[in-house]
XYZ file of C-alpha atoms in Angstrom:
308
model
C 56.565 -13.769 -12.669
C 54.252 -13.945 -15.437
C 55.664 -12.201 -19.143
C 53.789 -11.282 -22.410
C 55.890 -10.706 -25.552
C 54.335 -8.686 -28.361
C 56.421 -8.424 -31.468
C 57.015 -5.295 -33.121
C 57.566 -5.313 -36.726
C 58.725 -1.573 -38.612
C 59.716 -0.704 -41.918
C 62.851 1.209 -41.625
C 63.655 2.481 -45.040
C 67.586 3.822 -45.599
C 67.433 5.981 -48.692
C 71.025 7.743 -48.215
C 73.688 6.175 -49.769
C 76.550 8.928 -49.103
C 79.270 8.416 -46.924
C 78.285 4.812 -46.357
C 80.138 2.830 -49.392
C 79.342 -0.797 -49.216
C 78.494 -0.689 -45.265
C 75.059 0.692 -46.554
C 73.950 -2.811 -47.019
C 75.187 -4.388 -43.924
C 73.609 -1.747 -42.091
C 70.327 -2.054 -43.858
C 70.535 -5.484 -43.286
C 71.224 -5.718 -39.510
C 68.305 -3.031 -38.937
C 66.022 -5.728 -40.730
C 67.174 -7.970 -37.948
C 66.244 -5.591 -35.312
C 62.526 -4.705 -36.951
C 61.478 -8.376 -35.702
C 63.278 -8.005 -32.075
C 61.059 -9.540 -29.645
C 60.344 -7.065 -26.847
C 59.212 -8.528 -23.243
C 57.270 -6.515 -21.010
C 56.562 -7.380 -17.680
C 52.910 -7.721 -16.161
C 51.626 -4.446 -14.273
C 52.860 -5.845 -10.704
C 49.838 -4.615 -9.230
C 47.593 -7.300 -11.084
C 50.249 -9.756 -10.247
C 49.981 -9.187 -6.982
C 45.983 -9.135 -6.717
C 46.054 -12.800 -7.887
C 48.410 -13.576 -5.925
C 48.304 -12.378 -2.455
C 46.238 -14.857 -0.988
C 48.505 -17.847 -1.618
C 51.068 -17.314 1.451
C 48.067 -18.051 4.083
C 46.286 -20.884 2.473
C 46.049 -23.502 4.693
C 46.112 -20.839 8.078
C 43.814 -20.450 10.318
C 42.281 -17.936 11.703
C 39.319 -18.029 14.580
C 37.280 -16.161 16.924
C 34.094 -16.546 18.522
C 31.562 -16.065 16.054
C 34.114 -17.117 12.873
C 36.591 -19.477 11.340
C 38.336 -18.946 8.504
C 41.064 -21.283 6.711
C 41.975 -20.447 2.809
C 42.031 -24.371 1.162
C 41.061 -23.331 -2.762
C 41.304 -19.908 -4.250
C 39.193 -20.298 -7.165
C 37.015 -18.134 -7.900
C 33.268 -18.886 -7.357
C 31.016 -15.647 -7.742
C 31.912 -12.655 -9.526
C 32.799 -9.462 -6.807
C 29.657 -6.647 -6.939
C 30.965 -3.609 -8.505
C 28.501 -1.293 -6.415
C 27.666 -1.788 -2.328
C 25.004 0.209 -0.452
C 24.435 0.410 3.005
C 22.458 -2.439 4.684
C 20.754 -2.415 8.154
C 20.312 -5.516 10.427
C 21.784 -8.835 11.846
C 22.160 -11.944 11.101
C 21.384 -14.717 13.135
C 23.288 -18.545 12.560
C 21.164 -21.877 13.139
C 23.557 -23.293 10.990
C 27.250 -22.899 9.884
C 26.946 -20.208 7.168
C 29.824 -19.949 4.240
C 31.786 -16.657 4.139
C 33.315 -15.786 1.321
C 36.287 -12.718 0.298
C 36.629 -10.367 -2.283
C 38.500 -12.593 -4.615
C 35.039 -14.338 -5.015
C 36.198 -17.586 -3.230
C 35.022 -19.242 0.169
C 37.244 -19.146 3.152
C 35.453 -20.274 6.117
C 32.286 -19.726 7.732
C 29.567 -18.446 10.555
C 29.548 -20.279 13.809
C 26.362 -22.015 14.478
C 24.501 -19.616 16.834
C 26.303 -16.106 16.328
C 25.342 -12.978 15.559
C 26.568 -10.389 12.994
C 25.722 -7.005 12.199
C 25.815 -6.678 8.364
C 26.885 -3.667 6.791
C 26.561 -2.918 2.989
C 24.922 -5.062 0.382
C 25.861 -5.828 -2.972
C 25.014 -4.100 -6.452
C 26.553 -5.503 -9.581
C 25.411 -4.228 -12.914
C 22.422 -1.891 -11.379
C 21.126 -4.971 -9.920
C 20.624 -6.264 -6.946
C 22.333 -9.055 -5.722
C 22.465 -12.191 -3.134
C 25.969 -11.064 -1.289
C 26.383 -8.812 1.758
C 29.221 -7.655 3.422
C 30.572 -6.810 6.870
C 34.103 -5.347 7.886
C 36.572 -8.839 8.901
C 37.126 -8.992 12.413
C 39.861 -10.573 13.067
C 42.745 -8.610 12.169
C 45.088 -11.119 11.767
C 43.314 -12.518 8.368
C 44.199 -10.212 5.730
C 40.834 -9.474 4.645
C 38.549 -5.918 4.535
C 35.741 -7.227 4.366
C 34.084 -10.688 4.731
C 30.999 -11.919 2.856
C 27.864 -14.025 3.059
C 25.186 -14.836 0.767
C 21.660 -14.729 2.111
C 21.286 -17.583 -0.424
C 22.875 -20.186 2.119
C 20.747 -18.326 5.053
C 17.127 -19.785 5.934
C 14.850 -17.270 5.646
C 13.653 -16.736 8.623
C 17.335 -15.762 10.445
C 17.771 -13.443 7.371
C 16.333 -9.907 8.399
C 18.611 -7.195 6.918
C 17.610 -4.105 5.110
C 18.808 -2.099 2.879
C 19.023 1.531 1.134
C 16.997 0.498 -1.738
C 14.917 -1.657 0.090
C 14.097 0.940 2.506
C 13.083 3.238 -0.663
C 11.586 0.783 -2.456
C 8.815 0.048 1.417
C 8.499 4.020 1.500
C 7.714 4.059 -1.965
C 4.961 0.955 -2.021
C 3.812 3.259 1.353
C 3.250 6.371 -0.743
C 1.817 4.148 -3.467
C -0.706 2.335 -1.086
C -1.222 6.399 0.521
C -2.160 7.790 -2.634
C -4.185 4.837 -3.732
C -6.282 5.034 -0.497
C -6.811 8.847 -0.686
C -7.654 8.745 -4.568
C -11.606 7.942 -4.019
C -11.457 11.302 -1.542
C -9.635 13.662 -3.285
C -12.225 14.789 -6.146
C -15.109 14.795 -3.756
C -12.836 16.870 -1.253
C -12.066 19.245 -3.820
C -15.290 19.802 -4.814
C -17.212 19.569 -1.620
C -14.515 22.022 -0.507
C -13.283 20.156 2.190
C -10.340 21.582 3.920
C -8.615 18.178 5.840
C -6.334 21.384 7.428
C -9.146 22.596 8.963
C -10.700 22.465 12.611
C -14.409 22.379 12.127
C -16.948 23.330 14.174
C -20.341 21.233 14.720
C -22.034 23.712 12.493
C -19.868 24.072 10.220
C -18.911 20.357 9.871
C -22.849 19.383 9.264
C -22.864 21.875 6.356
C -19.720 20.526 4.576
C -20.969 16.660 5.413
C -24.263 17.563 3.281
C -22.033 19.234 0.421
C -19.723 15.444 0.423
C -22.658 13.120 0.108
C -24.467 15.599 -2.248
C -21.431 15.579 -4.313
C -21.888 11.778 -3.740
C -25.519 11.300 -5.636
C -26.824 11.258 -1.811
C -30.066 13.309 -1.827
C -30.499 15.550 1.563
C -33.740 14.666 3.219
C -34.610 16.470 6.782
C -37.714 14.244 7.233
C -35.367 10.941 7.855
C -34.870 13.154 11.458
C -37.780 11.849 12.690
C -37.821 8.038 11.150
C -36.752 5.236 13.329
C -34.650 2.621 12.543
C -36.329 -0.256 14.002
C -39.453 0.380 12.004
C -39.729 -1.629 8.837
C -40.999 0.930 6.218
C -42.639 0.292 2.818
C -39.550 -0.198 -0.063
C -36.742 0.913 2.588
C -35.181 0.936 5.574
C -33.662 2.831 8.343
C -30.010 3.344 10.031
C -28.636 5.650 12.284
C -25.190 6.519 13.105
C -25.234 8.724 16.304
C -23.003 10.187 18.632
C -19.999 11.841 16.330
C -17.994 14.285 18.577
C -14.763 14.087 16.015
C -14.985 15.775 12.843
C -11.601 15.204 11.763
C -10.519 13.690 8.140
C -10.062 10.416 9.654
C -14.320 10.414 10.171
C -14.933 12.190 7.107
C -13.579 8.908 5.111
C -15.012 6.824 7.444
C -18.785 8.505 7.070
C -17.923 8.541 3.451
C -17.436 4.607 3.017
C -20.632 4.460 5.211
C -23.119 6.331 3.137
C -21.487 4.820 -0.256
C -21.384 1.366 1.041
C -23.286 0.898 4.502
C -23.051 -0.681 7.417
C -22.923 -4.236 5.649
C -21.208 -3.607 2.413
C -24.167 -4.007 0.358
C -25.342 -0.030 -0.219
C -28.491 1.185 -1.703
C -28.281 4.339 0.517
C -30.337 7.297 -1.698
C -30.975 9.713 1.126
C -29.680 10.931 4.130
C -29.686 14.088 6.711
C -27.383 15.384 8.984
C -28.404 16.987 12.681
C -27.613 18.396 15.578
C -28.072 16.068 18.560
C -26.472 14.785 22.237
C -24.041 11.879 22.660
C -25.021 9.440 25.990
C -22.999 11.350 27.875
C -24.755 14.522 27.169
C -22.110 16.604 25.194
C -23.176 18.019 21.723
C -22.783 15.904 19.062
C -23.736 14.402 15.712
C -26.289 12.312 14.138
C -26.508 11.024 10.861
C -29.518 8.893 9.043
C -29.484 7.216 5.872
C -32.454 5.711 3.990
C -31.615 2.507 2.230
C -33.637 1.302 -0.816
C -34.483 -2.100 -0.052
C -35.247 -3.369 -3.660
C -31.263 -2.147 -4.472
C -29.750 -3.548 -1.306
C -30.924 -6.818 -2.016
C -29.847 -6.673 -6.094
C -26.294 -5.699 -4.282
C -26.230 -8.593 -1.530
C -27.232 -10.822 -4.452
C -24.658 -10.146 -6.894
C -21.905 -10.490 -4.026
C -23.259 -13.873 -3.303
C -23.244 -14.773 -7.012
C -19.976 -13.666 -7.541
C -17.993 -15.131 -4.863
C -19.830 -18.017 -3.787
């Protein structure tokens, strides 16, 4: 067993000389002695222990289906995460894979061709890190846990998830949620759209001509009667026909239309919503947009300038 000795020195100071005659010396003397008495203490046996309680099975072995495991070297090799979260998902072996125990040294490995179902996944110092862990299966190894570091996995038998990232894919979600619904909101709010809200054909027209007014669009009842096969002087002509759903989902879709049209290239300046019939009859919507010509083509020209 390991021993540390720590030496203890004390000033013991005798300043009564009564009833002690000459002895007063030799006891002075002797307790001088004793203030440089080395004191041994013995190791906390718990620590001991830890570093030592591998040492009686190295060189076993221990074996199932999916794992072997034989203890040859107990020297540490990675530093044990101080944190673990829970982790989602299997692992799949095209390859032996090392597994390692929580002394930080390997003792075996991942059959070629099994299957494990990892459990928790390493933090150390608030960071993420490359080991995961599942409970030991094989009870006759004295070992919790075993683990594996998706550093000696390929990537593509890897797939395990965790807490954080979990959070971290809702979170970009959100992000991308917002990010898409930011060009919206401020015309929504001051359109007065309500996304909540069932609308009726009437009463979707009327909020569709507050959106693209809100949008620079200028409302023009005469495009009704213009068709878009025509070629007109300075502009041209589409129709979008047929809209039975007025949900939000075709408010941001009618949106990107009159900002951007049907090719990407804009120059919509007008527009006008009506009442009309779908092919099949049932009451519907139609909406036509005037495009400037001389603007489309300034558009389609700086695209082609830019990325080509």
């Amino acid at each position: 067993m390991k021993k540390k000795t720590v030496t203890l020195l004390s000033l013991v100071l005798s300043l009564s000389l009564s009833g002690c005659g000459g002895n007063s010396a030799e006891t002075n003397q002797e307790s001088q002695t004793q203030e440089q008495e080395d004191i041994v203490y013995e190791d906390d046996e718990e620590e001991y222990e830890e570093e030592n309680k591998y040492e009686d099975i190295i060189g076993k072995e221990f074996e199932n289906d999916d794992i072997y495991i034989k203890v040859e070297n107990t020297e540490q090799m990675f530093g044990v995460d101080d944190e673990w979260e829970e982790a989602y998902g299997q692992i799949t072996t095209n390859k032996d894979i090392p597994i390692y125990c929580d002394g930080g040294f390997e003792i075996g490995y991942i059959k070629t061709g099994s299957t494990i179902d990892i459990t928790e996944h390493g933090i150390y110092n608030g960071n993420s890190s490359a080991y995961y862990r599942f409970p030991n299966p094989i009870s006759e190894a004295p070992f919790d846990y075993l683990y594996v570091s998706y550093l000696d996995f390929d990537t593509n038998t890897f797939t395990v998830e965790t807490e954080s990232s979990i959070k971290h894919a809702e979170e970009w979600e959100q992000q991308k949620e917002e990010e898409a619904n930011a060009p919206y909101v401020e015309i929504f709010e001051k359109a007065g759209y309500d996304k909540d809200k069932e609308y009726a054909i009437d009463e979707y027209i009327e909020i569709l001509t507050k959106i693209f007014e809100e949008m620079g669009k200028e409302c023009n009842v005469e495009l009704a009667g213009m068709s878009p096969f025509e070629n007109y002087d300075g502009f041209g002509i589409q129709l979008t026909h047929g809209i039975t759903e007025y949900t939000e989902e075709t408010t941001k879709s009618l949106i990107n239309y009159v900002e951007n049209g049907k090719d990407g290239f804009g120059g919509i300046t007008e527009f006008c919503v009506v009442k009309a019939q779908n092919d099949k009859g049932e009451e519907a919507i139609n909406l036509f947009v005037k495009i400037d010509s001389e603007e489309h083509k300034k558009n389609e020209d700086e695209f082609y300038d830019t990325y080509y």
